[in-house]
Amino acid sequence: AQSVSQHNHHVILSEAASLELGCNYSYGGTVNLFWYVQYPGQHLQLLLKYFSGDPLVKGIKGFEAEFIKSKFSFNLRKPSVQWSDTAEYFCAVDNQGGKLIFGQGTELSVKP
Amino acid sequence: GAGVSQTPSNKVTEKGKYVELRCDPISGHTALYWYRQSLGQGPEFLIYFQGTGAADDSGLPNDRFFAVRPEGSVSTLKIQRTERGDSAVYLCASRSSGGSYEQYFGPGTRLTVT
């Protein structure tokens, strides 16, 4: 069965620090990959997505992610975090068949 | 345009009762999904509709859970004989049929079974 693993449950950073959140998935076929973000009190929003082409994808608010097929990974990065990036981040994968499989989420706390 | 809406935003019910949760997708979106998110977990897939029909209901945990989408727009998730373990946030998402796999999520319904 497909699964998604996020390595960090809770990450605490100071403002301006660099961020990397790990995500690995298990599925051998063609996949679409997503990072969703949930700010406090808000609903899930798409941060970025990978369908095909350039494995380095850029999303909103300065986030980017790199798809490494050989490692089944899709790590999220941001060079310099802000206090407003405090949120929960979810990696997700679908096999182009519809349903999303989510990781368990990483809570990011950014200290001002 | 309007996003995905879900009602009610909060529902408290007693164990054994029946509940209905409603999802209003983005206008024109043919695909509709239900997920359940328990505390500290990522959303878990329940069921997926393409138009009026359930294309994949493999995530429904048991026969107490049922969902309908009779006119291909609004969907209702129905839970019979609720149990305390059903307490969670129920999320709805919709997607257009234009080739994009991006799902747009609603705010969710927080269900508490006492």
PDB file of C-alpha atoms in Angstrom:
ATOM      1  CA  ALA A   1       0.000   0.000   0.000  1.00  0.00           C
ATOM      2  CA  GLN A   2       1.082   3.552  -0.581  1.00  0.00           C
ATOM      3  CA  SER A   3       2.438   5.456   2.383  1.00  0.00           C
ATOM      4  CA  VAL A   4       4.029   8.807   3.090  1.00  0.00           C
ATOM      5  CA  SER A   5       6.514   9.402   5.861  1.00  0.00           C
ATOM      6  CA  GLN A   6       7.460  12.775   7.300  1.00  0.00           C
ATOM      7  CA  HIS A   7      10.556  12.537   9.422  1.00  0.00           C
ATOM      8  CA  ASN A   8      10.001  15.415  11.798  1.00  0.00           C
ATOM      9  CA  HIS A   9       6.935  15.791  13.974  1.00  0.00           C
ATOM     10  CA  HIS A  10       7.841  19.161  15.429  1.00  0.00           C
ATOM     11  CA  VAL A  11      10.498  21.594  14.265  1.00  0.00           C
ATOM     12  CA  ILE A  12      11.400  24.759  16.137  1.00  0.00           C
ATOM     13  CA  LEU A  13      13.424  27.442  14.368  1.00  0.00           C
ATOM     14  CA  SER A  14      14.368  31.040  14.890  1.00  0.00           C
ATOM     15  CA  GLU A  15      13.457  33.615  12.266  1.00  0.00           C
ATOM     16  CA  ALA A  16      15.868  33.728   9.307  1.00  0.00           C
ATOM     17  CA  ALA A  17      16.957  30.122   9.846  1.00  0.00           C
ATOM     18  CA  SER A  18      16.815  27.749   6.906  1.00  0.00           C
ATOM     19  CA  LEU A  19      14.188  25.050   6.752  1.00  0.00           C
ATOM     20  CA  GLU A  20      14.171  21.570   5.321  1.00  0.00           C
ATOM     21  CA  LEU A  21      11.313  19.153   5.997  1.00  0.00           C
ATOM     22  CA  GLY A  22      11.751  15.582   4.881  1.00  0.00           C
ATOM     23  CA  CYS A  23       9.151  13.540   3.027  1.00  0.00           C
ATOM     24  CA  ASN A  24       9.478  10.028   1.646  1.00  0.00           C
ATOM     25  CA  TYR A  25       6.815   7.986  -0.064  1.00  0.00           C
ATOM     26  CA  SER A  26       6.389   4.401  -1.064  1.00  0.00           C
ATOM     27  CA  TYR A  27       4.882   3.797  -4.471  1.00  0.00           C
ATOM     28  CA  GLY A  28       6.554   2.427  -7.536  1.00  0.00           C
ATOM     29  CA  GLY A  29       4.465   4.023 -10.242  1.00  0.00           C
ATOM     30  CA  THR A  30       3.911   7.538 -11.529  1.00  0.00           C
ATOM     31  CA  VAL A  31       2.932   9.899  -8.764  1.00  0.00           C
ATOM     32  CA  ASN A  32       1.958  13.479  -8.216  1.00  0.00           C
ATOM     33  CA  LEU A  33       3.458  15.088  -5.125  1.00  0.00           C
ATOM     34  CA  PHE A  34       2.161  17.904  -2.980  1.00  0.00           C
ATOM     35  CA  TRP A  35       2.937  19.957   0.062  1.00  0.00           C
ATOM     36  CA  TYR A  36      -0.039  21.432   1.888  1.00  0.00           C
ATOM     37  CA  VAL A  37       0.103  23.938   4.738  1.00  0.00           C
ATOM     38  CA  GLN A  38      -2.386  24.543   7.506  1.00  0.00           C
ATOM     39  CA  TYR A  39      -1.981  27.854   9.333  1.00  0.00           C
ATOM     40  CA  PRO A  40      -3.498  28.085  12.818  1.00  0.00           C
ATOM     41  CA  GLY A  41      -7.271  28.239  12.552  1.00  0.00           C
ATOM     42  CA  GLN A  42      -7.285  27.916   8.782  1.00  0.00           C
ATOM     43  CA  HIS A  43      -7.957  25.133   6.320  1.00  0.00           C
ATOM     44  CA  LEU A  44      -5.460  23.183   4.248  1.00  0.00           C
ATOM     45  CA  GLN A  45      -3.892  25.193   1.436  1.00  0.00           C
ATOM     46  CA  LEU A  46      -1.677  24.024  -1.375  1.00  0.00           C
ATOM     47  CA  LEU A  47       1.914  25.197  -1.005  1.00  0.00           C
ATOM     48  CA  LEU A  48       3.371  23.561  -4.094  1.00  0.00           C
ATOM     49  CA  LYS A  49       3.014  20.556  -6.367  1.00  0.00           C
ATOM     50  CA  TYR A  50       5.011  18.347  -8.684  1.00  0.00           C
ATOM     51  CA  PHE A  51       3.443  16.558 -11.624  1.00  0.00           C
ATOM     52  CA  SER A  52       6.279  16.226 -14.128  1.00  0.00           C
ATOM     53  CA  GLY A  53       9.226  18.069 -15.642  1.00  0.00           C
ATOM     54  CA  ASP A  54      11.764  20.045 -13.622  1.00  0.00           C
ATOM     55  CA  PRO A  55      12.162  18.202 -10.298  1.00  0.00           C
ATOM     56  CA  LEU A  56      12.792  21.475  -8.465  1.00  0.00           C
ATOM     57  CA  VAL A  57       9.461  23.172  -7.985  1.00  0.00           C
ATOM     58  CA  LYS A  58       8.773  26.560  -6.512  1.00  0.00           C
ATOM     59  CA  GLY A  59       5.672  27.385  -4.551  1.00  0.00           C
ATOM     60  CA  ILE A  60       4.153  30.298  -2.747  1.00  0.00           C
ATOM     61  CA  LYS A  61       5.855  32.340  -0.031  1.00  0.00           C
ATOM     62  CA  GLY A  62       9.379  31.388  -1.054  1.00  0.00           C
ATOM     63  CA  PHE A  63       9.013  27.648  -0.534  1.00  0.00           C
ATOM     64  CA  GLU A  64      10.496  25.097  -2.892  1.00  0.00           C
ATOM     65  CA  ALA A  65      10.717  21.328  -3.031  1.00  0.00           C
ATOM     66  CA  GLU A  66      12.898  18.864  -4.861  1.00  0.00           C
ATOM     67  CA  PHE A  67      11.664  15.563  -6.228  1.00  0.00           C
ATOM     68  CA  ILE A  68      14.371  12.888  -6.158  1.00  0.00           C
ATOM     69  CA  LYS A  69      12.879   9.854  -7.821  1.00  0.00           C
ATOM     70  CA  SER A  70      15.693   7.493  -6.884  1.00  0.00           C
ATOM     71  CA  LYS A  71      15.190   8.307  -3.211  1.00  0.00           C
ATOM     72  CA  PHE A  72      11.376   8.479  -3.327  1.00  0.00           C
ATOM     73  CA  SER A  73      11.714  11.851  -1.647  1.00  0.00           C
ATOM     74  CA  PHE A  74      10.091  15.269  -1.962  1.00  0.00           C
ATOM     75  CA  ASN A  75      11.690  17.490   0.653  1.00  0.00           C
ATOM     76  CA  LEU A  76      10.429  20.982   1.348  1.00  0.00           C
ATOM     77  CA  ARG A  77      12.860  23.859   1.756  1.00  0.00           C
ATOM     78  CA  LYS A  78      12.912  27.558   2.515  1.00  0.00           C
ATOM     79  CA  PRO A  79      16.147  29.535   2.827  1.00  0.00           C
ATOM     80  CA  SER A  80      14.917  31.930   5.512  1.00  0.00           C
ATOM     81  CA  VAL A  81      11.789  31.326   7.574  1.00  0.00           C
ATOM     82  CA  GLN A  82       9.549  33.990   9.049  1.00  0.00           C
ATOM     83  CA  TRP A  83       7.369  33.960  12.139  1.00  0.00           C
ATOM     84  CA  SER A  84       4.343  33.831   9.804  1.00  0.00           C
ATOM     85  CA  ASP A  85       5.497  30.422   8.526  1.00  0.00           C
ATOM     86  CA  THR A  86       4.416  28.897  11.823  1.00  0.00           C
ATOM     87  CA  ALA A  87       1.974  26.208  10.713  1.00  0.00           C
ATOM     88  CA  GLU A  88       1.547  22.504  10.147  1.00  0.00           C
ATOM     89  CA  TYR A  89       2.958  21.114   6.915  1.00  0.00           C
ATOM     90  CA  PHE A  90       1.702  17.999   5.180  1.00  0.00           C
ATOM     91  CA  CYS A  91       3.324  16.065   2.379  1.00  0.00           C
ATOM     92  CA  ALA A  92       0.939  14.108   0.150  1.00  0.00           C
ATOM     93  CA  VAL A  93       1.066  11.835  -2.871  1.00  0.00           C
ATOM     94  CA  ASP A  94      -1.458  10.540  -5.346  1.00  0.00           C
ATOM     95  CA  ASN A  95      -1.067   7.978  -8.073  1.00  0.00           C
ATOM     96  CA  GLN A  96      -3.089  10.016 -10.555  1.00  0.00           C
ATOM     97  CA  GLY A  97      -6.068   7.962  -9.483  1.00  0.00           C
ATOM     98  CA  GLY A  98      -7.552  10.593  -7.283  1.00  0.00           C
ATOM     99  CA  LYS A  99      -7.114  10.067  -3.585  1.00  0.00           C
ATOM    100  CA  LEU A 100      -4.317  11.754  -1.677  1.00  0.00           C
ATOM    101  CA  ILE A 101      -2.203   9.861   0.808  1.00  0.00           C
ATOM    102  CA  PHE A 102      -0.902  12.220   3.473  1.00  0.00           C
ATOM    103  CA  GLY A 103       2.015  12.055   5.838  1.00  0.00           C
ATOM    104  CA  GLN A 104       1.391  12.598   9.526  1.00  0.00           C
ATOM    105  CA  GLY A 105       2.415  16.248   9.323  1.00  0.00           C
ATOM    106  CA  THR A 106       5.219  18.404  10.703  1.00  0.00           C
ATOM    107  CA  GLU A 107       4.448  21.220  13.075  1.00  0.00           C
ATOM    108  CA  LEU A 108       6.754  24.166  12.471  1.00  0.00           C
ATOM    109  CA  SER A 109       7.176  26.780  15.175  1.00  0.00           C
ATOM    110  CA  VAL A 110       9.192  29.880  14.260  1.00  0.00           C
ATOM    111  CA  LYS A 111      10.391  32.033  17.127  1.00  0.00           C
ATOM    112  CA  PRO A 112      10.554  35.785  16.446  1.00  0.00           C
TER     113      PRO A 112
ATOM    114  CA  GLY B   1     -15.133  32.475  -6.708  1.00  0.00           C
ATOM    115  CA  ALA B   2     -16.296  30.724  -3.567  1.00  0.00           C
ATOM    116  CA  GLY B   3     -14.252  27.888  -2.159  1.00  0.00           C
ATOM    117  CA  VAL B   4     -15.369  24.563  -0.750  1.00  0.00           C
ATOM    118  CA  SER B   5     -17.829  25.023   2.083  1.00  0.00           C
ATOM    119  CA  GLN B   6     -18.780  22.570   4.796  1.00  0.00           C
ATOM    120  CA  THR B   7     -21.593  22.598   7.294  1.00  0.00           C
ATOM    121  CA  PRO B   8     -21.835  22.485  10.195  1.00  0.00           C
ATOM    122  CA  SER B   9     -18.423  23.718  11.306  1.00  0.00           C
ATOM    123  CA  ASN B  10     -18.854  21.925  14.612  1.00  0.00           C
ATOM    124  CA  LYS B  11     -21.111  19.045  15.578  1.00  0.00           C
ATOM    125  CA  VAL B  12     -21.441  17.522  19.028  1.00  0.00           C
ATOM    126  CA  THR B  13     -23.508  14.371  19.269  1.00  0.00           C
ATOM    127  CA  GLU B  14     -24.118  11.568  21.690  1.00  0.00           C
ATOM    128  CA  LYS B  15     -22.814   8.076  21.178  1.00  0.00           C
ATOM    129  CA  GLY B  16     -25.248   6.037  19.107  1.00  0.00           C
ATOM    130  CA  LYS B  17     -26.804   8.979  17.283  1.00  0.00           C
ATOM    131  CA  TYR B  18     -26.909   9.567  13.526  1.00  0.00           C
ATOM    132  CA  VAL B  19     -25.158  12.552  11.933  1.00  0.00           C
ATOM    133  CA  GLU B  20     -24.973  14.114   8.497  1.00  0.00           C
ATOM    134  CA  LEU B  21     -22.130  16.313   7.330  1.00  0.00           C
ATOM    135  CA  ARG B  22     -22.518  18.438   4.225  1.00  0.00           C
ATOM    136  CA  CYS B  23     -20.009  19.523   1.608  1.00  0.00           C
ATOM    137  CA  ASP B  24     -20.576  22.121  -1.094  1.00  0.00           C
ATOM    138  CA  PRO B  25     -17.735  21.895  -3.642  1.00  0.00           C
ATOM    139  CA  ILE B  26     -16.381  24.598  -5.914  1.00  0.00           C
ATOM    140  CA  SER B  27     -18.857  25.170  -8.717  1.00  0.00           C
ATOM    141  CA  GLY B  28     -18.078  23.018 -11.738  1.00  0.00           C
ATOM    142  CA  HIS B  29     -15.734  20.641  -9.926  1.00  0.00           C
ATOM    143  CA  THR B  30     -16.688  17.106 -10.867  1.00  0.00           C
ATOM    144  CA  ALA B  31     -14.503  15.266  -8.375  1.00  0.00           C
ATOM    145  CA  LEU B  32     -15.261  15.374  -4.649  1.00  0.00           C
ATOM    146  CA  TYR B  33     -13.353  13.749  -1.810  1.00  0.00           C
ATOM    147  CA  TRP B  34     -13.962  13.110   1.873  1.00  0.00           C
ATOM    148  CA  TYR B  35     -11.108  12.741   4.353  1.00  0.00           C
ATOM    149  CA  ARG B  36     -10.953  12.328   8.114  1.00  0.00           C
ATOM    150  CA  GLN B  37      -8.266  13.934  10.259  1.00  0.00           C
ATOM    151  CA  SER B  38      -7.679  12.776  13.792  1.00  0.00           C
ATOM    152  CA  LEU B  39      -5.663  14.802  16.270  1.00  0.00           C
ATOM    153  CA  GLY B  40      -1.963  14.772  15.452  1.00  0.00           C
ATOM    154  CA  GLN B  41      -2.438  12.905  12.185  1.00  0.00           C
ATOM    155  CA  GLY B  42      -2.617  13.737   8.528  1.00  0.00           C
ATOM    156  CA  PRO B  43      -5.924  13.487   6.700  1.00  0.00           C
ATOM    157  CA  GLU B  44      -7.024   9.953   5.816  1.00  0.00           C
ATOM    158  CA  PHE B  45      -8.990   9.234   2.661  1.00  0.00           C
ATOM    159  CA  LEU B  46     -12.573   8.041   3.025  1.00  0.00           C
ATOM    160  CA  ILE B  47     -14.352   8.216  -0.329  1.00  0.00           C
ATOM    161  CA  TYR B  48     -14.084   9.844  -3.757  1.00  0.00           C
ATOM    162  CA  PHE B  49     -16.893  10.797  -6.129  1.00  0.00           C
ATOM    163  CA  GLN B  50     -16.589  11.428  -9.831  1.00  0.00           C
ATOM    164  CA  GLY B  51     -19.883  13.060 -10.710  1.00  0.00           C
ATOM    165  CA  THR B  52     -22.688  11.275  -8.905  1.00  0.00           C
ATOM    166  CA  GLY B  53     -20.978   7.944  -8.460  1.00  0.00           C
ATOM    167  CA  ALA B  54     -18.505   6.786  -5.859  1.00  0.00           C
ATOM    168  CA  ALA B  55     -15.329   6.026  -7.794  1.00  0.00           C
ATOM    169  CA  ASP B  56     -13.445   4.781  -4.733  1.00  0.00           C
ATOM    170  CA  ASP B  57     -14.942   4.092  -1.310  1.00  0.00           C
ATOM    171  CA  SER B  58     -12.067   1.984  -0.039  1.00  0.00           C
ATOM    172  CA  GLY B  59     -11.374   4.342   2.855  1.00  0.00           C
ATOM    173  CA  LEU B  60     -14.753   4.061   4.561  1.00  0.00           C
ATOM    174  CA  PRO B  61     -13.937   2.338   7.871  1.00  0.00           C
ATOM    175  CA  ASN B  62     -17.119   0.256   8.141  1.00  0.00           C
ATOM    176  CA  ASP B  63     -20.750   0.109   7.061  1.00  0.00           C
ATOM    177  CA  ARG B  64     -21.789   2.794   9.545  1.00  0.00           C
ATOM    178  CA  PHE B  65     -20.304   5.320   7.121  1.00  0.00           C
ATOM    179  CA  PHE B  66     -22.052   6.229   3.898  1.00  0.00           C
ATOM    180  CA  ALA B  67     -21.846   9.148   1.486  1.00  0.00           C
ATOM    181  CA  VAL B  68     -23.999  10.384  -1.358  1.00  0.00           C
ATOM    182  CA  ARG B  69     -23.783  12.950  -4.102  1.00  0.00           C
ATOM    183  CA  PRO B  70     -27.128  12.628  -5.875  1.00  0.00           C
ATOM    184  CA  GLU B  71     -26.855  15.532  -8.316  1.00  0.00           C
ATOM    185  CA  GLY B  72     -23.117  15.590  -8.777  1.00  0.00           C
ATOM    186  CA  SER B  73     -22.598  18.698  -6.693  1.00  0.00           C
ATOM    187  CA  VAL B  74     -23.330  18.766  -2.955  1.00  0.00           C
ATOM    188  CA  SER B  75     -22.321  15.687  -1.011  1.00  0.00           C
ATOM    189  CA  THR B  76     -23.460  14.383   2.356  1.00  0.00           C
ATOM    190  CA  LEU B  77     -21.426  12.096   4.586  1.00  0.00           C
ATOM    191  CA  LYS B  78     -23.665  10.062   6.855  1.00  0.00           C
ATOM    192  CA  ILE B  79     -22.562   8.285  10.005  1.00  0.00           C
ATOM    193  CA  GLN B  80     -24.898   5.893  11.782  1.00  0.00           C
ATOM    194  CA  ARG B  81     -24.661   4.755  15.413  1.00  0.00           C
ATOM    195  CA  THR B  82     -21.787   7.118  16.112  1.00  0.00           C
ATOM    196  CA  GLU B  83     -18.971   5.980  18.362  1.00  0.00           C
ATOM    197  CA  ARG B  84     -16.488   8.038  20.390  1.00  0.00           C
ATOM    198  CA  GLY B  85     -13.763   6.898  17.996  1.00  0.00           C
ATOM    199  CA  ASP B  86     -15.544   8.722  15.173  1.00  0.00           C
ATOM    200  CA  SER B  87     -14.560  12.042  16.745  1.00  0.00           C
ATOM    201  CA  ALA B  88     -12.353  13.860  14.243  1.00  0.00           C
ATOM    202  CA  VAL B  89     -12.328  16.671  11.715  1.00  0.00           C
ATOM    203  CA  TYR B  90     -14.037  15.610   8.509  1.00  0.00           C
ATOM    204  CA  LEU B  91     -12.599  17.347   5.466  1.00  0.00           C
ATOM    205  CA  CYS B  92     -14.051  17.716   2.025  1.00  0.00           C
ATOM    206  CA  ALA B  93     -12.082  18.582  -1.097  1.00  0.00           C
ATOM    207  CA  SER B  94     -12.979  19.101  -4.722  1.00  0.00           C
ATOM    208  CA  ARG B  95     -11.063  19.004  -7.988  1.00  0.00           C
ATOM    209  CA  SER B  96     -11.838  20.073 -11.513  1.00  0.00           C
ATOM    210  CA  SER B  97     -11.849  17.618 -14.391  1.00  0.00           C
ATOM    211  CA  GLY B  98      -9.479  19.673 -16.495  1.00  0.00           C
ATOM    212  CA  GLY B  99      -6.415  17.524 -15.910  1.00  0.00           C
ATOM    213  CA  SER B 100      -5.180  19.275 -12.788  1.00  0.00           C
ATOM    214  CA  TYR B 101      -4.769  16.925  -9.855  1.00  0.00           C
ATOM    215  CA  GLU B 102      -4.919  19.737  -7.346  1.00  0.00           C
ATOM    216  CA  GLN B 103      -7.536  19.316  -4.645  1.00  0.00           C
ATOM    217  CA  TYR B 104      -9.074  22.310  -2.884  1.00  0.00           C
ATOM    218  CA  PHE B 105     -10.038  21.745   0.730  1.00  0.00           C
ATOM    219  CA  GLY B 106     -12.876  23.081   2.800  1.00  0.00           C
ATOM    220  CA  PRO B 107     -12.582  24.207   6.425  1.00  0.00           C
ATOM    221  CA  GLY B 108     -13.815  20.896   7.778  1.00  0.00           C
ATOM    222  CA  THR B 109     -16.465  19.793  10.239  1.00  0.00           C
ATOM    223  CA  ARG B 110     -15.250  19.010  13.739  1.00  0.00           C
ATOM    224  CA  LEU B 111     -17.308  16.070  15.000  1.00  0.00           C
ATOM    225  CA  THR B 112     -17.290  15.283  18.700  1.00  0.00           C
ATOM    226  CA  VAL B 113     -19.060  12.165  19.928  1.00  0.00           C
ATOM    227  CA  THR B 114     -19.706  12.210  23.672  1.00  0.00           C
TER     228      THR B 114
END
